[in-house]
XYZ file of C-alpha atoms in Angstrom:
609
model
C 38.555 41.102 -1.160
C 37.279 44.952 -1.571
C 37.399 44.416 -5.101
C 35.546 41.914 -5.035
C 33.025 43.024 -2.486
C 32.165 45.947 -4.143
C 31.820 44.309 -7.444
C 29.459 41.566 -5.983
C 27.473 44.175 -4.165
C 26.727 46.763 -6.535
C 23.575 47.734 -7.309
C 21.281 47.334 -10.536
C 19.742 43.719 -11.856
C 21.241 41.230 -10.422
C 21.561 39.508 -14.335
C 23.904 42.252 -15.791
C 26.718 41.329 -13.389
C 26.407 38.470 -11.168
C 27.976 36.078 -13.809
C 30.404 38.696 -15.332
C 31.823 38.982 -11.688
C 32.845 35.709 -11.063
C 34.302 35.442 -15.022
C 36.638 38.587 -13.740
C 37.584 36.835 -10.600
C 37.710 33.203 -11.120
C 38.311 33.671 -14.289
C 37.245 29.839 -15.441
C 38.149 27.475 -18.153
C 34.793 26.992 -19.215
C 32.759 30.586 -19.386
C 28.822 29.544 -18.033
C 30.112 26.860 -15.688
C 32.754 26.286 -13.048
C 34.980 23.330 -12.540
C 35.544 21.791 -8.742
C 38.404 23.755 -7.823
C 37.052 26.635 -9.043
C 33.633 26.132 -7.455
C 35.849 25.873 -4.557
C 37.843 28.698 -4.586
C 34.527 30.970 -4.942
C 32.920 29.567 -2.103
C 35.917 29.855 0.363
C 36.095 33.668 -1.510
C 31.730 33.746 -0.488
C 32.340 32.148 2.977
C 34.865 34.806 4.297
C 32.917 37.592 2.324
C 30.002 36.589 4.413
C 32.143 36.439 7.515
C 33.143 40.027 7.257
C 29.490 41.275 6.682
C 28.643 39.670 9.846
C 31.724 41.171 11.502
C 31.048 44.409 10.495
C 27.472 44.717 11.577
C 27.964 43.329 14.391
C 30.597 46.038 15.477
C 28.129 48.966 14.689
C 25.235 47.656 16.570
C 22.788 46.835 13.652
C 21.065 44.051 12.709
C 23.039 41.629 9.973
C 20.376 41.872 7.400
C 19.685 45.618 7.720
C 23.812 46.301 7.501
C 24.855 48.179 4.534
C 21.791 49.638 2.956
C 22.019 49.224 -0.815
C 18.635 51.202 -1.729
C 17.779 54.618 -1.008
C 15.558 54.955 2.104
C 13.193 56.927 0.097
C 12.208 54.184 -2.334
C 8.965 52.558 -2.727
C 10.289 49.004 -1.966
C 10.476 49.132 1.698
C 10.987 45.229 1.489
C 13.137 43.888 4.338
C 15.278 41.476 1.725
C 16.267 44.316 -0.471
C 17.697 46.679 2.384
C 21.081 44.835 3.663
C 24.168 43.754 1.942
C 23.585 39.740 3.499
C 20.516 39.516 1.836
C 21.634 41.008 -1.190
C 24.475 38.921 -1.424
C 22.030 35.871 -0.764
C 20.194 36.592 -3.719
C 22.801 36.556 -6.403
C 24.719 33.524 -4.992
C 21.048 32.251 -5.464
C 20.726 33.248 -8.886
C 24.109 32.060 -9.621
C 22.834 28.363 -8.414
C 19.374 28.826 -10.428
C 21.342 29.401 -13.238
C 23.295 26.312 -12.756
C 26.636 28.619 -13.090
C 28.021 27.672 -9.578
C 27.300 24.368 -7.279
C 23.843 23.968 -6.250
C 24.251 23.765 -1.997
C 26.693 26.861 -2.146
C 23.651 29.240 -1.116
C 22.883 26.405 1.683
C 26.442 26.185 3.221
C 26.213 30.068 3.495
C 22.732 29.937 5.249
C 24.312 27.646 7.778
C 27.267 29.562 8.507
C 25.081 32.963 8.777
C 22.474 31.121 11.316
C 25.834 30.203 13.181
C 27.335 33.331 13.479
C 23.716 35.085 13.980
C 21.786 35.352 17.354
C 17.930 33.996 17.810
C 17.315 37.722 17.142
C 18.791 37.932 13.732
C 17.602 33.897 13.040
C 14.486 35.172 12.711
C 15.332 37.659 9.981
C 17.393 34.792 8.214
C 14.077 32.424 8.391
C 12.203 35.411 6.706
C 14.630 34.776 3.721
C 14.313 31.318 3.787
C 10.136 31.652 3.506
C 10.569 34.244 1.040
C 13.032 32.195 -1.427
C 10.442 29.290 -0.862
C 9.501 28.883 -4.476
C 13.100 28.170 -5.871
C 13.291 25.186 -3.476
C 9.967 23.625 -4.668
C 10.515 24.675 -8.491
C 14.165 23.793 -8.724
C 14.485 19.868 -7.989
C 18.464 20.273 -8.148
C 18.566 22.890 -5.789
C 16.194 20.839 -3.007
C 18.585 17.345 -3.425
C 21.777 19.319 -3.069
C 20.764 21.265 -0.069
C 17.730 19.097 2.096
C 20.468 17.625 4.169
C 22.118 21.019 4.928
C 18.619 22.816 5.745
C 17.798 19.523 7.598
C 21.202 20.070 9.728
C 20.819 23.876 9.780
C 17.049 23.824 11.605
C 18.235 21.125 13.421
C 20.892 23.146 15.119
C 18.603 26.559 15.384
C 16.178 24.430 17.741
C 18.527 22.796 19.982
C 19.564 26.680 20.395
C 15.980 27.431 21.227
C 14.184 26.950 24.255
C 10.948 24.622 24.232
C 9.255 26.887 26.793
C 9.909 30.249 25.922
C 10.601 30.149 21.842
C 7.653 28.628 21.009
C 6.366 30.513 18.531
C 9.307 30.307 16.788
C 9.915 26.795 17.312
C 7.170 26.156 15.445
C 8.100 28.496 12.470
C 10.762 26.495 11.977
C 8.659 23.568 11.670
C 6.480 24.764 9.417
C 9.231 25.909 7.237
C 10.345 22.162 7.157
C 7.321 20.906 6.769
C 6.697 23.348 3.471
C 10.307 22.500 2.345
C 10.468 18.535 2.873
C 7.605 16.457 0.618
C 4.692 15.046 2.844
C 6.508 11.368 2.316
C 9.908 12.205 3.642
C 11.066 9.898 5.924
C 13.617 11.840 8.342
C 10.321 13.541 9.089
C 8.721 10.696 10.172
C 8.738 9.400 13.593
C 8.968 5.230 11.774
C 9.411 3.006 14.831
C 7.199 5.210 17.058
C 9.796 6.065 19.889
C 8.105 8.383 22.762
C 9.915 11.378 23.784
C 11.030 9.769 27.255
C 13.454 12.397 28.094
C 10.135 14.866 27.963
C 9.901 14.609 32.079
C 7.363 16.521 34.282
C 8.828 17.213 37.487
C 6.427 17.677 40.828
C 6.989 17.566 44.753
C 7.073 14.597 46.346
C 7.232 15.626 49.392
C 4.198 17.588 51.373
C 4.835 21.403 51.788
C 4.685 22.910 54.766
C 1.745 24.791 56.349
C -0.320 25.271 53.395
C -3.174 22.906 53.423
C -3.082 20.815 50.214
C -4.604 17.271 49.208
C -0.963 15.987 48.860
C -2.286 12.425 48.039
C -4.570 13.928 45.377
C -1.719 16.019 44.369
C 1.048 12.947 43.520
C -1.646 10.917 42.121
C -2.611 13.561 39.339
C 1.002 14.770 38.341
C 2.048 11.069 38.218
C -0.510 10.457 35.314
C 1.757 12.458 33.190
C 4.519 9.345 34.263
C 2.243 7.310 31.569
C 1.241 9.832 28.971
C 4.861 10.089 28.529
C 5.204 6.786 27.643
C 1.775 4.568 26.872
C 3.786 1.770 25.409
C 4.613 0.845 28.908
C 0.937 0.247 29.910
C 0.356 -3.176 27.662
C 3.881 -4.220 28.472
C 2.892 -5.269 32.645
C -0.678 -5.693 33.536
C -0.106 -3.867 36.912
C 1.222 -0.585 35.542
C -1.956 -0.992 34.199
C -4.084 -1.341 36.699
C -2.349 1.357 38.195
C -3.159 4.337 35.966
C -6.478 3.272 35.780
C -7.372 3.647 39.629
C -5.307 6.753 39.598
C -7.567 8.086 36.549
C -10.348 6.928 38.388
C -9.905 9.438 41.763
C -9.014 12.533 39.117
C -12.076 12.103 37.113
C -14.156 11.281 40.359
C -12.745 14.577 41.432
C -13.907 16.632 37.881
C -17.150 15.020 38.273
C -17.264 16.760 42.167
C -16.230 19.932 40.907
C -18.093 20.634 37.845
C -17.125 24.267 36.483
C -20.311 26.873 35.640
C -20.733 28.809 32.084
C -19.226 31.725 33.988
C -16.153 30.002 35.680
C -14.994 28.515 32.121
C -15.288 31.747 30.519
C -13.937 33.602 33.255
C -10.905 31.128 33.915
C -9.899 30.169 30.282
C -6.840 31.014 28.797
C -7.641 29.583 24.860
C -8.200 33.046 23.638
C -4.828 34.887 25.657
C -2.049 34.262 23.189
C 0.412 36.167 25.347
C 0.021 33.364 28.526
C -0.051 30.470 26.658
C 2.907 28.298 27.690
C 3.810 24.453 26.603
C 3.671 22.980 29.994
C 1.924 23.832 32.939
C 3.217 24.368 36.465
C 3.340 21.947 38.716
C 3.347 23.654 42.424
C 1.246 22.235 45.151
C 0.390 25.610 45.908
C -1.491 26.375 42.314
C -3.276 23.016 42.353
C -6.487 24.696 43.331
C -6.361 27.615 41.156
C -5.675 24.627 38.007
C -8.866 22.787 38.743
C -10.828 25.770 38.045
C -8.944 26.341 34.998
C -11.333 25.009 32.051
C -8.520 24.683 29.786
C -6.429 23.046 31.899
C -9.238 20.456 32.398
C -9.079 19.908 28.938
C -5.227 19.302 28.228
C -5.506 16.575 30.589
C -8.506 15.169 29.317
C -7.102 15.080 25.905
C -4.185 13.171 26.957
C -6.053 10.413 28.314
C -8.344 10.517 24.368
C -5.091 10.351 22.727
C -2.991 7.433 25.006
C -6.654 5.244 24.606
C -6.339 5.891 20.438
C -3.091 5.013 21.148
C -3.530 1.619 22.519
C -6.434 1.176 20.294
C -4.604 1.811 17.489
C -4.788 -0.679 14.399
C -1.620 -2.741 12.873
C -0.088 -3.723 16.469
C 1.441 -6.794 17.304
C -0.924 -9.440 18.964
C 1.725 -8.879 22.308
C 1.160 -5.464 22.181
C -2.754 -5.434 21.902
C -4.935 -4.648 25.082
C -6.449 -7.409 26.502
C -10.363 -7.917 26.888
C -10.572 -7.070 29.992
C -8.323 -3.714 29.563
C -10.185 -2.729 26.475
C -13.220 -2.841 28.069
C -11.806 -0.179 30.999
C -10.579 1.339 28.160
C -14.112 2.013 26.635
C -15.779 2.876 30.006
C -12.782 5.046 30.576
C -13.432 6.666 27.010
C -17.219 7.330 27.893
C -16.555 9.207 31.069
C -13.586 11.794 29.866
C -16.151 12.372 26.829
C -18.550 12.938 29.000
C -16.367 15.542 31.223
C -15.193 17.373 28.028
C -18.891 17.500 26.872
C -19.841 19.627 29.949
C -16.783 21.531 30.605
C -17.532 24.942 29.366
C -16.993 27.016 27.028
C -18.252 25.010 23.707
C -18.406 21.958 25.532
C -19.879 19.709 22.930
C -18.102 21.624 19.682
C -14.808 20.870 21.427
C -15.540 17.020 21.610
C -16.560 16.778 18.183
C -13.362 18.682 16.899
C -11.505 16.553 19.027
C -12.923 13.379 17.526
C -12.721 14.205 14.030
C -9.143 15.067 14.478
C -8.459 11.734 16.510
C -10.279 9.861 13.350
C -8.111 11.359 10.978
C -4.902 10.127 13.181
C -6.278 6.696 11.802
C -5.327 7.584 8.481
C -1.561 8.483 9.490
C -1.114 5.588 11.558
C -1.952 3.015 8.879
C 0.458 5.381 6.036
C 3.036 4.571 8.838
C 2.276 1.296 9.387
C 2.690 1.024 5.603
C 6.563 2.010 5.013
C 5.499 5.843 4.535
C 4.372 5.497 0.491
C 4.868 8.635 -1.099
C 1.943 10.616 -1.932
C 3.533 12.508 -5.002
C 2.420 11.752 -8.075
C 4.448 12.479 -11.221
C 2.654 14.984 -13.641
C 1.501 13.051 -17.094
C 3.045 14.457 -20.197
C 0.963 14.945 -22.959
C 2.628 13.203 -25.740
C 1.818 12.883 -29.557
C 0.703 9.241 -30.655
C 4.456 7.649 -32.231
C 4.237 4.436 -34.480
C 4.587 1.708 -32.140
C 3.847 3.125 -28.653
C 1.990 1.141 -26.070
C -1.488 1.856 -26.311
C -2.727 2.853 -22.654
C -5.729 -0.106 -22.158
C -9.337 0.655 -22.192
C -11.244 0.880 -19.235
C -14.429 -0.325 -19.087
C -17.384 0.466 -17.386
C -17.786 -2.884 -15.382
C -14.637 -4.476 -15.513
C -14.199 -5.961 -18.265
C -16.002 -6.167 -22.651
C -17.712 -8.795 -21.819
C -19.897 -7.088 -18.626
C -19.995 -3.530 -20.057
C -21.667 -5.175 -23.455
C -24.041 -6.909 -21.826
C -25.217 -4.063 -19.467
C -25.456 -1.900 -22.749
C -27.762 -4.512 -24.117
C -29.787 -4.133 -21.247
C -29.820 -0.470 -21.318
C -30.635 -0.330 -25.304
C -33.354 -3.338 -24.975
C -35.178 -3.012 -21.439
C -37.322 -6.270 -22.421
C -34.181 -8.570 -23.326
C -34.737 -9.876 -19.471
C -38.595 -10.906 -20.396
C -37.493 -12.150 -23.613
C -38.078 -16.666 -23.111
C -34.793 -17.328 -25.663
C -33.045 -15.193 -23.384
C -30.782 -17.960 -21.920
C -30.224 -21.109 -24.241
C -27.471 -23.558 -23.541
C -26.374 -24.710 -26.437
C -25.319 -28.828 -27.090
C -21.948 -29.812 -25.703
C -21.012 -31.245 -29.524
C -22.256 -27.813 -31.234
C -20.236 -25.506 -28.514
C -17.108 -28.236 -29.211
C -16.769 -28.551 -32.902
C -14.563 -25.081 -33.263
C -11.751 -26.291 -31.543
C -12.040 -29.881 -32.881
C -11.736 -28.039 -36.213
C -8.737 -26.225 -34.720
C -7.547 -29.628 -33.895
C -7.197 -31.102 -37.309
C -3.796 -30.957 -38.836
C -5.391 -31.389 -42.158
C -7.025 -27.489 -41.644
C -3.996 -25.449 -41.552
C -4.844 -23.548 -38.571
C -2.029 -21.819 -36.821
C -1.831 -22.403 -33.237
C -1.913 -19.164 -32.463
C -5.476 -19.049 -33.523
C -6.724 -21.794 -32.249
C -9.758 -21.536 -29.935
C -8.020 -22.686 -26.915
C -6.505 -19.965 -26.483
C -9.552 -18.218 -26.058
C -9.587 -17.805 -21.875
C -13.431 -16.729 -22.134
C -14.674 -19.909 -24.733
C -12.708 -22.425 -22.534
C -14.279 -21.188 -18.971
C -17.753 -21.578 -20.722
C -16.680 -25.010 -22.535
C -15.433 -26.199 -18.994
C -18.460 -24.882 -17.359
C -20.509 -26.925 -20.384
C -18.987 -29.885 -19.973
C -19.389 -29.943 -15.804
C -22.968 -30.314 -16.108
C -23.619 -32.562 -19.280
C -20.368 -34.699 -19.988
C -18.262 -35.227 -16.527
C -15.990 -38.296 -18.451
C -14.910 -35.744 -21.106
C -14.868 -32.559 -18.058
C -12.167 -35.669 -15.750
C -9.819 -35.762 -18.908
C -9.443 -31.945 -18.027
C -6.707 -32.571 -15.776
C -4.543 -35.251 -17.828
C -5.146 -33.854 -21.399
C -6.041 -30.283 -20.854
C -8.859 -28.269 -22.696
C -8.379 -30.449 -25.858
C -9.240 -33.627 -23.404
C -12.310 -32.563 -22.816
C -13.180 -32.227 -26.839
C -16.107 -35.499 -26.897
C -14.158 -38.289 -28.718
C -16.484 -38.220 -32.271
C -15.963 -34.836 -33.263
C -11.947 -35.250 -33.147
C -10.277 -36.733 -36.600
C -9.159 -39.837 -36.737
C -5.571 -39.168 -36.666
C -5.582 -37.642 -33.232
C -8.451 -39.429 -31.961
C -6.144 -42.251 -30.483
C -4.910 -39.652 -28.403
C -7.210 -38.388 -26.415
C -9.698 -41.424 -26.275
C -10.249 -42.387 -22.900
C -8.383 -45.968 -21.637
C -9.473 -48.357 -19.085
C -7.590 -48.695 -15.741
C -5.962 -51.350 -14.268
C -9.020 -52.603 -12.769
C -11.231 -53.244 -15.533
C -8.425 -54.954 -17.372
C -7.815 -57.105 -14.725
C -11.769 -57.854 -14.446
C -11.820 -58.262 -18.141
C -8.770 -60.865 -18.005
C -10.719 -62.902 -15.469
C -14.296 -62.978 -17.128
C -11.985 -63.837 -20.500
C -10.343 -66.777 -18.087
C -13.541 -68.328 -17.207
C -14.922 -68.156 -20.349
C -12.212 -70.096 -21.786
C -12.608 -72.619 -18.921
C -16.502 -73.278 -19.688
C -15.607 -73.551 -23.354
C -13.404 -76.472 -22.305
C -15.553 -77.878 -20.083
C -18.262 -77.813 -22.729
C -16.372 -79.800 -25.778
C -15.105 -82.225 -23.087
C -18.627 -83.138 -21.960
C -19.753 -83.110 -25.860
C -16.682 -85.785 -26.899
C -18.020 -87.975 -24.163
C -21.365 -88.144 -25.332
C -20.848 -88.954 -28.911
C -18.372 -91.484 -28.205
C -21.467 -93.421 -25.554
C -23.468 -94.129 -28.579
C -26.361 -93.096 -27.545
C -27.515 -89.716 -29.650
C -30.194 -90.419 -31.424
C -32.548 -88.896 -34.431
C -33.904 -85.904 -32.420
C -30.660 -85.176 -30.502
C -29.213 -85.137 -34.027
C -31.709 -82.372 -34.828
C -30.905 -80.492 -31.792
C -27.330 -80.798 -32.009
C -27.658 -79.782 -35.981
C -29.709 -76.961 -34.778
C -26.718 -76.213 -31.621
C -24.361 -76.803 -34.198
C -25.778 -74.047 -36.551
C -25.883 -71.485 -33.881
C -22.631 -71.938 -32.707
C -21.398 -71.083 -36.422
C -23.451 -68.185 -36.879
C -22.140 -66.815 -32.678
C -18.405 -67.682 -34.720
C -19.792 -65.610 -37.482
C -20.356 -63.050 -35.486
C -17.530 -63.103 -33.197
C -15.542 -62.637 -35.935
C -13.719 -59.399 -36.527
C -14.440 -57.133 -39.371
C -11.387 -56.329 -41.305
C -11.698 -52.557 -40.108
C -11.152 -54.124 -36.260
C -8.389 -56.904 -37.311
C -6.349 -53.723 -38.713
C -6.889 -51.548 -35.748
C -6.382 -54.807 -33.254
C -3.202 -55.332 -35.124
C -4.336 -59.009 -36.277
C -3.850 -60.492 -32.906
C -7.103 -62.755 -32.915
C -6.719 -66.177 -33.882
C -8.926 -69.114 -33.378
C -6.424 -71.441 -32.517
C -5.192 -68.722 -29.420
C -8.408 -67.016 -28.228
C -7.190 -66.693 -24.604
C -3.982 -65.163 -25.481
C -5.578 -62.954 -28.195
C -8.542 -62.001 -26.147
C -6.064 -60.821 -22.808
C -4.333 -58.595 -25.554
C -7.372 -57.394 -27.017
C -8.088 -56.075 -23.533
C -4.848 -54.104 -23.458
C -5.316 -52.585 -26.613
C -8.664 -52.172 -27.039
C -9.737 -48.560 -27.377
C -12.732 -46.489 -25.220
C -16.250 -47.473 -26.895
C -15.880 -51.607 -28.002
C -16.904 -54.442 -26.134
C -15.019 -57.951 -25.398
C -16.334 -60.581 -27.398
C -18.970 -62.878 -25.774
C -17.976 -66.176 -25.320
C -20.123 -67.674 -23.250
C -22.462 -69.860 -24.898
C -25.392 -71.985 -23.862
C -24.703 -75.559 -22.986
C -25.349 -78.625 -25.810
C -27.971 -81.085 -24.923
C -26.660 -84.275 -23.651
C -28.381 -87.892 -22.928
C-alpha cells in the first residue's frame, strides 16, 4: 500500500503517470482499459488508500484536504485543491475516469465515503472540490449518468447531517450545487404531486404566561395562521377550516392596520440588510410578540405567506373539487387587496417590494403549468451541421404565411399594390370549364396515371367542392356516395364511365312513375272499349269519319313518335314492345338512366255519337 501511495501521489503532470501506475499495479489484460474485476480490485485498493489519508490527518489535527502538502509553500499557486494529498488524489482518479481508463462513478463512490468520514467542517472543503470539478460533470455525459444517483445520495445524506436553523448558508450551497449539477427537467428535483412539508411544525404557548401582560388571544390566533400556511390544501378540503383562517386573518391585519410602522421605525427595526441575524424561522415567545410587530420585516414574512397560500389556491390546472368556491374566491380577492395594501405602506421600499413580489408570484405561473405538464424537458439537442448526402430528407420550407398558396398571393400584393382595385380581380370561372381536367383524367382512353390525376390535388378539389356548392348542388350531393369524381357534371364524363356516375332515381319516383304508367294503361283501355262500341251502333257518319280519319292520323304520328330510336332500343336493352307496353314501360322505369323522360301515353279522347 506505500508503494502504491507514493507512486499515486507523486508529484509532476498528472498525464505522465496516472495511467502507468495502475498498468504497474493492476497490471491488466487489456493496457488503456480495465476489466470488472480489475476495476474492482483498484477501487477497493482507492477506497482504503482514501481511508488512511483521512486517518492520518485526522490524528495530527489538520484539516483532510490540507494533509500532506504536495507543493512547496512558496509557490505561486496558493490554490486550496493543489495543497493536500485528498485532493490530489481526487484529481487523478478523475482523470483516470475522463479518460475512460477506469469506471466512470469510481471518483463518486470516493466523494461519498470522504463526506462520510469528514465533519461539516471539512464538508465544506469537499463541496469546494465538487464546484471546482463542475465542468467535467456538465462536459462529460458518461461521467453525470454513472454518478447523479451517488451525488443525489451523497447531498442527500450531508443535509440530513445539517441543521435547518443554524447551517443555512450551507444548506443552501448544497442546493445550488444540485441545482447546477442536475438539468432544469430532472424529475427527483421536482416536488410532482405537490406534497407540503407537514412535518415543518411551528410550535407556540398555549397556555397564558404568568405576570407579563400579553394579548394571549391575539397571541394564539396569529401563531395558529402558520397551522394553514403549512398546509393550504387543507383550506378547500372543509368549508369551515375555511372560514376559520379567514376571521383569524381578519383580527391580524385589523391589528397592522392599528399599528402602522413610520419611515423611521422600518428602517430602524429591519433586519433585511444584517446577514449575521438572519435566521429561517422566527421565535415564537409571548414575551417578544411586541417587539415582532414593530419589526418591518417580520410584517412582511407573514404577509407574504398569506400572497403565496392565495396563488396557491388560485392556481390554474386544479381539479374542479379542489377549486375555491365563489364565495371563497371572492374573500380571497378582498383578502388579496388588503395584505397588498399593508405591504405597500410598510416601510422601507414599500411599493418596490410589492412589485418584486408580484412579478416573482407571476412567474410561479409559469412553473406551475411545466408541472402540471409532466415536467417536459427544456434541453434541446444541438443541430449538427451536416453536408447535403444523395437521398436525405429535405428539411420543408417554411413559408411566410403558412402555407405557397398565402405567401404567393401576399407577394402579389406587395409587387402590384393596385391588384385589389383591379375589376377582373375575382372571376369565378364555369363549373364545366373548372371540371373538364379531371374528366380528362377520367378517361381510360388518355393514359393518365392515377397518380397524376387531378384528384389528388387537395387544393383543386376544395375549390371544385366549393364551385359546385353554389352552382350545381345535384352534382355537390353525389359528393358523399361517389366521391370527388361524383361531383364531375354528367356531359363532360366519356361514355364508358358515364353509366357510373349518372345520377338514379329513388324508390319514390319509380314507384310514382309505375303508377302514372298504370293509369295510363287503364285510360288506353277504357278508350278502345268505348271506340268498339261505337262503330259497332252504326251510327258514325261522313263527318265523324273525317274526325276519326283525322284522330286516327294523330294517333299514328303520337306512335311515331313514341317510338324508340334505335340509339334508345340498344341502351333500353330492346324491352319495348307494342304488344307489352305496361310491362315494358315498368322496366323502362328501372332502367332508365338520369336525363330521359317516360313516354306519354295519355292521349285525348275520340269523338263519339
Amino acid at each position: 500500500m506505500d508503494a502504491f501511495r507514493d507512486s499515486i501521489l507523486q508529484r509532476g503532470p498528472i498525464e505522465r503517470f496516472a495511467l502507468k501506475t495502475v498498468q504497474d499495479f493492476i497490471q491488466p489484460q487489456r493496457q488503456t482499459k480495465l476489466a470488472q474485476d480489475e476495476n474492482q480490485m483498484l477501487e477497493n485498493m482507492l477506497r482504503t488508500l482514501l481511508q488512511h489519508l483521512v486517518a492520518s490527518a485526522a490524528q495530527s489535527g489538520e484539516q483532510i484536504m490540507q494533509y500532506g502538502q504536495l507543493i512547496d509553500d512558496d509557490d505561486d499557486d496558493k490554490n486550496v485543491h493543489g495543497h493536500g494529498q485528498i485532493p490530489h488524489l481526487l484529481d487523478v482518479v478523475l482523470y483516470l475516469c475522463e479518460k475512460e481508463h477506469v469506471e466512470g462513478g469510481m471518483i463518486f463512490q470516493l466523494l461519498e465515503d470522504l463526506t462520510e468520514m469528514s465533519t461539516m467542517k471539512n464538508c465544506k472543503d469537499v463541496l469546494v472540490i465538487l464546484k471546482a470539478n463542475k465542468i467535467y460533470w456538465e462536459r462529460y455525459q458518461e461521467l453525470f449518468a454513472r454518478g447523479k444517483l451517488v451525488m443525489l445520495r451523497t447531498c442527500n445524506q450531508l443535509l440530513r447531517r445539517l441543521s435547518k436553523a443554524n447551517d443555512v448558508v450551507f444548506c443552501g450551497r448544497i442546493l445550488m450545487f444540485l441545482a447546477h449539477f442536475f438539468p432544469l427537467s430532472e424529475r427527483s428535483a421536482v416536488n410532482i404531486k405537490g406534497v407540503f412539508n407537514t412535518s415543518n411544525e411551528t410550535k407556540y404557548e398555549k397556555d397564558p404566561p404568568k405576570g407579563i401582560s400579553v394579548d394571549f388571544n391575539f397571541y394564539k390566533t396569529f401563531w395558529s395562521l402558520q397551522e394553514y400556511f403549512c398546509n393550504p390544501a387543507s383550506l378547500t378540503t372543509a368549508s369551515t377550516k375555511w372560514q376559520k383562517f379567514s376571521s383569524s386573518l381578519a383580527v391580524v391585519l385589523n391589528t397592522f392596520d392599528a399599528q402602522p410602522l413610520s419611515e423611521e421605525e422600518g428602517e430602524a427595526n429591519s433586519l433585511e440588510e444584517e446577514a449575521a441575524t438572519f435566521n429561517i424561522k422566527y421565535l415564537t415567545s409571548s414575551k417578544l410578540m411586541g417587539l415582532e410587530l414593530k419589526d418591518s420585516s417580520f410584517r412582511r414574512h407573514i404577509l407574504l405567506q398569506c400572497l403565496i397560500l392565495f396563488d396557491y389556491l388560485r392556481a390554474p390546472g386544479k381539479n374542479d373539487k379542489d377549486l375555491p368556491s365563489e364565495t371563497m374566491k371572492e374573500e380571497l380577492k378582498s383578502c388579496e387587496d388588503r395584505v397588498k395594501k399593508l405591504l405597500e405602506i410598510t416601510p422601507p421600499k414599500g411599493k418596490e417590494f410589492l412589485r418584486a413580489v408580484e412579478h416573482i408570484l407571476e412567474r410561479e405561473k409559469n412553473w406551475v403549468w411545466w408541472k402540471r405538464d409532466g415536467c417536459p424537458p427544456f434541453e434541446k439537442q444541438p443541430i449538427e451541421n451536416k453536408s447535403a448526402i444523395a437521398g436525405q430528407k429535405r428539411r420543408r420550407q417554411r413559408w411566410r404565411l403558412g402555407n405557397i398558396e398565402l405567401s404567393q398571393l401576399w407577394r402579389w400584393a406587395e409587387q402590384n399594390p393596385n391588384a385589389e382595385k383591379d375589376a377582373q380581380r375575382v372571376k369565378t370561372p364555369d363549373i364545366a370549364d373548372y371540371w373538364k381536367p379531371l374528366a380528362e383524367d377520367m378517361d381510360p382512353s388518355a393514359g393518365i396515371e392515377d397518380a397524376y390525376h387531378h384528384k389528388n390535388n387537395r387544393v383543386y378539389c376544395w375549390k371544385g367542392l366549393r364551385f359546385a356548392a353554389r352552382q350545381d348542388l345535384e352534382g355537390f350531393s353525389r359528393f358523399t356516395d361517389l366521391g370527388i369524381e361524383g361531383v364531375v357534371p354528367v356531359e363532360l364524363l366519356p361514355p364508358e364511365v358515364r353509366s357510373k356516375y349518372q345520377a338514379k332515381p329513388n324508390e319514390k319516383a319509380k314507384r310514382a312513375k309505375k303508377d302514372e304508367t298504370k293509369g295510363g294503361s287503364l285510360e288506353e283501355e277504357t278508350k278502345a272499349v268505348s271506340a268498339e262500341g261505337a262503330l259497332v251502333g252504326g251510327s258514325t257518319s261522313e263527318a265523324e269519319g273525317e274526325v276519326g280519319r283525322g284522330e286516327s292520323e294523330a294517333m299514328e304520328s303520337d306512335a311515331i313518335a313514341d317510338t324508340p330510336t334505335p340509339e334508345e332500343q340498344q341502351r333500353l336493352g330492346g324491352s319495348d314492345t307494342d304488344n307489352g307496353q305496361e310491362a315494358g314501360q315498368i322496366e323502362e322505369a328501372e332502367t332508365e338512366e338520369g336525363g330521359l323522360m317516360d313516354t306519354d301515353l295519355n292521349h285525348p279522347p275520340m269523338p263519339i255519337s
